[in-house]
Coordinates of C-alpha atoms in Angstrom, one line a residue:
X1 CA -45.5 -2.0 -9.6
X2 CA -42.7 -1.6 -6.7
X3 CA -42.1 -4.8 -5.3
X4 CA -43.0 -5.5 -1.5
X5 CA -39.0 -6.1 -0.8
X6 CA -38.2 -2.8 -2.3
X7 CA -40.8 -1.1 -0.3
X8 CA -39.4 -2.5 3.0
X9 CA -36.0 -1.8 1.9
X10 CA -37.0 1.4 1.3
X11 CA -38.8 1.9 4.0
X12 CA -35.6 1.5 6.1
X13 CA -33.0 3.6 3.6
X14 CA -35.6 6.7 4.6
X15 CA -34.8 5.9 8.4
X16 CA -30.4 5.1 8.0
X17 CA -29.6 7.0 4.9
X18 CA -31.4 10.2 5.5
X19 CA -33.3 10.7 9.0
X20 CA -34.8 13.6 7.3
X21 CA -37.4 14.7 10.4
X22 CA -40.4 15.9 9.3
X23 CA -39.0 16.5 5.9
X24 CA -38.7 12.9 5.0
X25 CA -41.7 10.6 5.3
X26 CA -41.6 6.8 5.5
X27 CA -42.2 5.3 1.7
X28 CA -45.0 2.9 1.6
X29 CA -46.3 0.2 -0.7
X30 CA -48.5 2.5 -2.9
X31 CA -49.7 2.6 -6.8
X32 CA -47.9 3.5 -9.3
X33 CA -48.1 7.2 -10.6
X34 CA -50.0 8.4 -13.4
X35 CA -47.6 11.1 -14.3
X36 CA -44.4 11.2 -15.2
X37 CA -41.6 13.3 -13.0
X38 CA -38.4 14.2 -14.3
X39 CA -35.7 15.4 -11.9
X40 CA -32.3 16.9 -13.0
X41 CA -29.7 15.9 -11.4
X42 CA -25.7 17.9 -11.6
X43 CA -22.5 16.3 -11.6
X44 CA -19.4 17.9 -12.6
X45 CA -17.9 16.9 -15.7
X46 CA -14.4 16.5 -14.8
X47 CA -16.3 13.5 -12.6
X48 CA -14.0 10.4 -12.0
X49 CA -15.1 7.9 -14.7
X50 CA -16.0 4.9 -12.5
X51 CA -18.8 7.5 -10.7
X52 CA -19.7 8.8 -13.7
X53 CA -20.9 5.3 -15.2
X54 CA -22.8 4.4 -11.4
X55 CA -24.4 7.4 -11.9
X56 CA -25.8 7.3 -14.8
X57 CA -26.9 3.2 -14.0
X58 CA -28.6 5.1 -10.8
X59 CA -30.6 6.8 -13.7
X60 CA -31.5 4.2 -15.6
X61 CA -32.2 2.0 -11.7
X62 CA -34.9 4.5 -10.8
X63 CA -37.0 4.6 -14.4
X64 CA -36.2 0.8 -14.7
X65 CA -38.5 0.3 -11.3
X66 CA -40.5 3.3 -11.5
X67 CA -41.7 1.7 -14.9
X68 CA -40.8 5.4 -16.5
X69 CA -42.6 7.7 -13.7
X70 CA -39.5 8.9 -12.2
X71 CA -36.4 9.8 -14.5
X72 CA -33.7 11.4 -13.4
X73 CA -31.9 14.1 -15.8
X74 CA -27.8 13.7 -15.5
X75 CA -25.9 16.9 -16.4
X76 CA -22.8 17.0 -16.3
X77 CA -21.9 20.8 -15.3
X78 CA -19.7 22.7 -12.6
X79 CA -22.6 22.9 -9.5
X80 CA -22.0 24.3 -6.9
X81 CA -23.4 24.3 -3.0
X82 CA -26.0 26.7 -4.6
X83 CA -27.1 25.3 -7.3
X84 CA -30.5 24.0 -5.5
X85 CA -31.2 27.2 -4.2
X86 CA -30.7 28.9 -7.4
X87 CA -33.1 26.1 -9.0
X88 CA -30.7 24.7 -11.4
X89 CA -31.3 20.9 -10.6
X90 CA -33.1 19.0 -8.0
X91 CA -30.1 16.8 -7.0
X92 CA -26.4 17.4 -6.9
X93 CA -23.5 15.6 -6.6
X94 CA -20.7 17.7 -4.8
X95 CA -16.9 17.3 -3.5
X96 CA -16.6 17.7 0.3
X97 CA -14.9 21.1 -0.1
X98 CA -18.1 22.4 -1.9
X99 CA -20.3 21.3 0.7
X100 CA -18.3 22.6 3.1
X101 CA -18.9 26.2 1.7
X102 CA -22.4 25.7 3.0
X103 CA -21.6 24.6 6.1
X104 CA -17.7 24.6 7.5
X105 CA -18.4 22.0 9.9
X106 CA -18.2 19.5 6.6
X107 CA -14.4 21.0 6.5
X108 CA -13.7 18.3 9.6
X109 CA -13.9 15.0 7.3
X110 CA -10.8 16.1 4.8
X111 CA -8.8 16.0 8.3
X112 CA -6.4 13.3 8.5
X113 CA -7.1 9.9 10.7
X114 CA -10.5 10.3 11.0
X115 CA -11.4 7.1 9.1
X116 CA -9.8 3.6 8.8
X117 CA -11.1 3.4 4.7
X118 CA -13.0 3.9 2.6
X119 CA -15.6 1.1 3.9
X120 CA -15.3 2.9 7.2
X121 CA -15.9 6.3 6.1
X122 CA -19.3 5.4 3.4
X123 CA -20.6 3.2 6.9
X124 CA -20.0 6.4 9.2
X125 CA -21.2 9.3 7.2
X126 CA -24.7 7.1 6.1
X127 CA -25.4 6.7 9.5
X128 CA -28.7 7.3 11.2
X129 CA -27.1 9.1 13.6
X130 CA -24.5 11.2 11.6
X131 CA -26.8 11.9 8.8
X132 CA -29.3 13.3 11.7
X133 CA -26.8 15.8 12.8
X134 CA -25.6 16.6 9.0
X135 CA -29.5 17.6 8.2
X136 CA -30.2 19.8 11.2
X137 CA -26.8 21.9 9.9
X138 CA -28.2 22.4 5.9
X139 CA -31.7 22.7 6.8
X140 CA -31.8 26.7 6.3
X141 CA -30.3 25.7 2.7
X142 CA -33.2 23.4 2.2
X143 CA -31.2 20.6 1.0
X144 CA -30.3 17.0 2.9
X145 CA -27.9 14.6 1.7
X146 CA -29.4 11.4 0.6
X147 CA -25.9 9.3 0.3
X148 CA -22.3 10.1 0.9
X149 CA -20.0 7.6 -0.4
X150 CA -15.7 7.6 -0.5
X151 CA -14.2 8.5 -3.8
X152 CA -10.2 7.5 -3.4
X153 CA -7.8 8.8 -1.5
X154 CA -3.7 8.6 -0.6
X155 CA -1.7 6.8 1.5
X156 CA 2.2 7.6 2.6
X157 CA 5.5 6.1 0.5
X158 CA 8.4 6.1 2.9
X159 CA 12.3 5.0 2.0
X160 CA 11.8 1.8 4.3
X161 CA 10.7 3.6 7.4
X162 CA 7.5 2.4 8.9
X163 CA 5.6 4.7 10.0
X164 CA 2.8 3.0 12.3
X165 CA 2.3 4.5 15.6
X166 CA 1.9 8.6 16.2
X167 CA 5.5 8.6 17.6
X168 CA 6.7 7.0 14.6
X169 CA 5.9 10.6 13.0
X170 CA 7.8 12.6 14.8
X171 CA 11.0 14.0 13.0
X172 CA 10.0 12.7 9.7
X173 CA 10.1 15.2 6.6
X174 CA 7.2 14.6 4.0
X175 CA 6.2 16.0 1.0
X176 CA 2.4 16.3 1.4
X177 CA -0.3 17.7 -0.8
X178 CA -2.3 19.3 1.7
X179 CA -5.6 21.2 0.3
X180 CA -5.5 23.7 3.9
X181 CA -3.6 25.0 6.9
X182 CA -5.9 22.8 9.2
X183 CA -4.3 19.6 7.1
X184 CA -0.8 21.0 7.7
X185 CA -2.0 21.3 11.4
X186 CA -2.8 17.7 12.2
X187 CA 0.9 16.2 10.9
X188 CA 2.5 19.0 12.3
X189 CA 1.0 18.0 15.5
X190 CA 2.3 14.9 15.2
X191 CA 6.0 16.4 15.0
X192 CA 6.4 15.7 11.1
X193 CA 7.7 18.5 9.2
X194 CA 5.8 19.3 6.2
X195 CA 6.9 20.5 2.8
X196 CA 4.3 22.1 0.1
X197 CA 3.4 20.5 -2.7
X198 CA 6.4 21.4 -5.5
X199 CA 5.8 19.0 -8.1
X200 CA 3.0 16.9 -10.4
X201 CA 4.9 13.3 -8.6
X202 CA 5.8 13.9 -5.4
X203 CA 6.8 10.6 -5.8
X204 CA 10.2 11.5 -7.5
X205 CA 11.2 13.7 -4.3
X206 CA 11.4 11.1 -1.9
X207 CA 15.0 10.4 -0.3
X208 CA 16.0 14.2 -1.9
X209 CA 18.2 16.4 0.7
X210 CA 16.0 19.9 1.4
X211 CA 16.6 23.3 3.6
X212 CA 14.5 23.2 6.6
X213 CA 14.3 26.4 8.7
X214 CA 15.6 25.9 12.3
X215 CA 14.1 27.7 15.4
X216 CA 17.6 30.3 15.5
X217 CA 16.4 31.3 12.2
X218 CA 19.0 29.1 10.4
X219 CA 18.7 26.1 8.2
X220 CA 19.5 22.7 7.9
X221 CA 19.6 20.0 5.9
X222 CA 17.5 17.1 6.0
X223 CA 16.4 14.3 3.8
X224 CA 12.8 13.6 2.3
X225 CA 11.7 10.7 4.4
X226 CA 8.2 10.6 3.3
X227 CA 6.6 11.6 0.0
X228 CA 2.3 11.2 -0.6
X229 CA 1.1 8.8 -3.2
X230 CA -2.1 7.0 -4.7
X231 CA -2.4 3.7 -4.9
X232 CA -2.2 4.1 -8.8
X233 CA 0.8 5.8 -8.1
X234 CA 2.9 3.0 -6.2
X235 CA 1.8 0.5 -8.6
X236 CA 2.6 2.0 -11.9
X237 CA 6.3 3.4 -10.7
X238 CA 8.6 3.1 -13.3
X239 CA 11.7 3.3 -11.4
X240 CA 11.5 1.6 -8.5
X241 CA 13.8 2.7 -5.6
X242 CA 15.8 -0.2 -3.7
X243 CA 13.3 0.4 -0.6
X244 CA 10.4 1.4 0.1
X245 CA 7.2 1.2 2.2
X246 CA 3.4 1.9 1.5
X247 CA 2.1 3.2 4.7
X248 CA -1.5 2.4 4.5
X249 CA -2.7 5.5 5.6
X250 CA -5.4 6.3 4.5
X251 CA -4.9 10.3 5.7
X252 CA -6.2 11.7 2.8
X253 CA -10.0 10.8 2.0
X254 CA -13.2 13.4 0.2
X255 CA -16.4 11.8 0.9
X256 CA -18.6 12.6 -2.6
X257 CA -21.9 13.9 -1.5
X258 CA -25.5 13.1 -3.4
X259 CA -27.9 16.3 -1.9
X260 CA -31.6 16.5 -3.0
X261 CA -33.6 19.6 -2.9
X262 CA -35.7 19.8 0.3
X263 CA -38.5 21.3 -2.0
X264 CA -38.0 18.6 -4.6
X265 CA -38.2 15.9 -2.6
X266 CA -41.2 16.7 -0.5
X267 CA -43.1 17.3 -3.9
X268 CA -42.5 13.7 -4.6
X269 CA -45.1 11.0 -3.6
X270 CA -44.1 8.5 -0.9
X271 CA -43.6 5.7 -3.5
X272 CA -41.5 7.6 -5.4
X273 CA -39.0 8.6 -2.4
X274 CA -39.0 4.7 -2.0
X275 CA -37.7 4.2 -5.5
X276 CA -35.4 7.7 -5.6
X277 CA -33.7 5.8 -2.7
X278 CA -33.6 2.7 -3.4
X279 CA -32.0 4.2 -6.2
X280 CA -29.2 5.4 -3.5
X281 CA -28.3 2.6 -2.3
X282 CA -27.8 1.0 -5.7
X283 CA -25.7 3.4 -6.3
X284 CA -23.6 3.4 -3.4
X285 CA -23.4 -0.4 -3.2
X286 CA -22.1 -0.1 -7.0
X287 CA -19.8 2.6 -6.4
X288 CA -18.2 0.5 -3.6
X289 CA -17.8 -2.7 -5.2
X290 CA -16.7 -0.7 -8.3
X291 CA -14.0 0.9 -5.7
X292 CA -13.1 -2.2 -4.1
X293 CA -12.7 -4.5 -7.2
X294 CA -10.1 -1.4 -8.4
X295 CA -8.2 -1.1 -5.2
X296 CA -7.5 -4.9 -4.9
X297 CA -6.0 -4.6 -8.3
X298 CA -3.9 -2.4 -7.5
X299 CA -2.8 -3.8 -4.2
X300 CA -1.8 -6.9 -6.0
X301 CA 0.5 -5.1 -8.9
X302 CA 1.6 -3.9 -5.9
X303 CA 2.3 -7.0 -4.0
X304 CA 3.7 -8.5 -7.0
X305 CA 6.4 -5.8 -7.0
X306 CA 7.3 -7.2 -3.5
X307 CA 6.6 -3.8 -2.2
X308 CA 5.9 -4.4 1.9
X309 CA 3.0 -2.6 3.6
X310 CA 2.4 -1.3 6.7
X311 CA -1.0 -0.7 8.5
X312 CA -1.1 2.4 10.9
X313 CA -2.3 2.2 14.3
X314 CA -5.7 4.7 12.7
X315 CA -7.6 4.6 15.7
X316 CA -4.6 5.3 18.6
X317 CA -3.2 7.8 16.0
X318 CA -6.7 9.7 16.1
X319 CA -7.1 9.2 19.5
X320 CA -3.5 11.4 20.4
X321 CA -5.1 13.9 18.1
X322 CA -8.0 14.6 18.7
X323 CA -8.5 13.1 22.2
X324 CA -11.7 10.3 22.8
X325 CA -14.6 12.1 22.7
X326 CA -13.1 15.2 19.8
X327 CA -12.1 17.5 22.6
X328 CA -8.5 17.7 21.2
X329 CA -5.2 17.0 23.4
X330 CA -1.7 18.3 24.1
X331 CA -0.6 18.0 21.3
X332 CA -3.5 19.2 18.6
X333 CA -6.5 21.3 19.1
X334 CA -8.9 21.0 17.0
X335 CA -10.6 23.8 14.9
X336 CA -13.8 25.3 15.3
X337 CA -15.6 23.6 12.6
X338 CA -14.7 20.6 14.1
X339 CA -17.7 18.3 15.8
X340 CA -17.4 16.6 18.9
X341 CA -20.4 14.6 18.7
X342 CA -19.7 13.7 15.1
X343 CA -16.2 12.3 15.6
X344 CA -17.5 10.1 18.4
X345 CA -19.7 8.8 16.7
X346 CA -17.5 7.9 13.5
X347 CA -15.2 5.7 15.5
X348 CA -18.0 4.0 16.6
X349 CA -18.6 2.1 13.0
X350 CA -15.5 -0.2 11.3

């Protein structure tokens, strides 16, 4: 029987992780079911490992206290933003650039500077407010999400340079994996001169002398003052140059999205929507102290290698960007996708 304590909590997950309208119904304290429900759940199989295990523990969380009424299926596959419609699983677990195939405005949160963190960025997407707004856009594709949660992301290596406020960009040459022209947009903004993405380590380019093309339709030389790197990256560097700086940037970050069918969900009785997200929020609280226990291991091989960090000025960097309220400024404008309301309310949470 579901305890009173995971009712209530559930009770409020159906209100801040999903405000699914009249879609989603408040879970109450009710008996167990006589039947047993299996829904199949899709995650890629190239999935990180960490999210893979919390996963399948989100599994095993929801038969544990359904007492084996509700299973949940894990495939591991390659789904897609249609793979509900198409009827190939109940629940999915997608990348934010395969949600944002069904709707572009998802495009906006792989732009740089919108979030402090990770702890920032889980906190912002699963709330109330946000995930109100995120429903209303995929209700034509009969899906909601039930959890969005951060999954890693990369921070700037300079050659002793610290780069902290948006003025501090300006000039600097970096070698930057960026997934889109929008990306490329937002540092060029910023007056930072992007090169592509020309080798596995971008690591190993920093400090190298490259052509630039000038505005006369010449060139000119110029050296690599700013390379992208993971955490993983700066701590396991086998070569370590005589200086160097981890900018904590935090400029590249993919939310990972968990979306349930619309149809799937409302089939289910209200106690078992109050254990199926209960389930969530297991999940995401594992996933993040999973995610945290990593970083901090990282940051101190980091640390021990007397490498010095700098913390950029996130918020006043954003703000030149993409103005207070999302409207854009002087110097950037921000694409259509790209939400107003939703960016206000993302620097709202910490």
């Amino acid at each position: 029987m579901i305890s009173r304590r995971l009712a209530a909590a559930a009770v409020g997950l159906a209100v801040s992780l999903c405000g699914c309208g009249q879609r989603m119904h408040s879970p109450t304290l009710l008996s167990t079911p006589a039947q047993t429900r299996t829904l199949v759940l899709q995650a890629h199989r190239n999935l990180n490992q960490n999210v893979l295990v919390c996963i399948n523990e989100f599994a095993d969380t929801v038969e544990r206290m359904s007492e084996g009424a509700l299973t949940i299926d894990v495939q591991l596959d390659n789904p897609d933003d249609t793979t509900v419609s198409r009827g190939e699983a109940d629940i999915v677990l997608l990348d934010n650039e395969q949600i944002a195939r069904a709707d572009r405005m998802f495009a906006m949160f792989s732009l740089p500077f919108l979030f402090d963190n990770g702890h920032h960025m889980t906190n912002a997407l699963n709330s109330e407010e946000v995930r109100q707004i995120l429903e209303q856009r995929l209700a034509e594709k009969e899906i909601f999400p039930m959890v969005a949660f951060y999954n890693g992301g990369s921070h700037l290596v300079t050659g002793g340079q610290e780069l902290r406020t948006a003025s501090d960009f300006r000039g600097v040459t970096a070698a930057v994996s960026t997934a889109s022209a929008d990306e490329s947009a937002v540092f060029q903004a910023l007056g930072m001169r992007i090169l592509p993405d020309t080798s596995a380590s971008l690591l190993s380019q920093l400090g190298e002398m490259v052509e630039l093309p000038t505005e006369d339709g010449k060139s000119e030389s110029a050296p690599i003052i700013a390379v992208e790197a993971t955490l993983d990256q700066v701590a396991r560097l086998q070569h370590l140059p005589e200086r160097i700086r981890l900018i904590n940037s935090y400029h590249r970050m993919e939310p990972l999205w968990l979306f349930v069918s619309s149809q799937s969900f409302g089939q289910l009785t209200e106690w078992e929507q109050a254990v199926l997200l209960e389930g969530c929020a297991e999940l995401t609280a594992g996933i993040e102290e999973r995610r945290a226990v990593r970083e901090a291991g990282l940051r101190e091989q980091i640390h021990a290698r007397e490498i010095p960090e700098v913390d950029v000025e996130r918020l006043a960097i954003a703000g030149a960007l993409y103005g207070k309220n999302g409207q854009g400024t002087d110097l950037y404008t921000p694409p259509d996708y790209f939400d107003p309301r939703v960016y206000q309310l993302i620097q709202r949470f910490e």
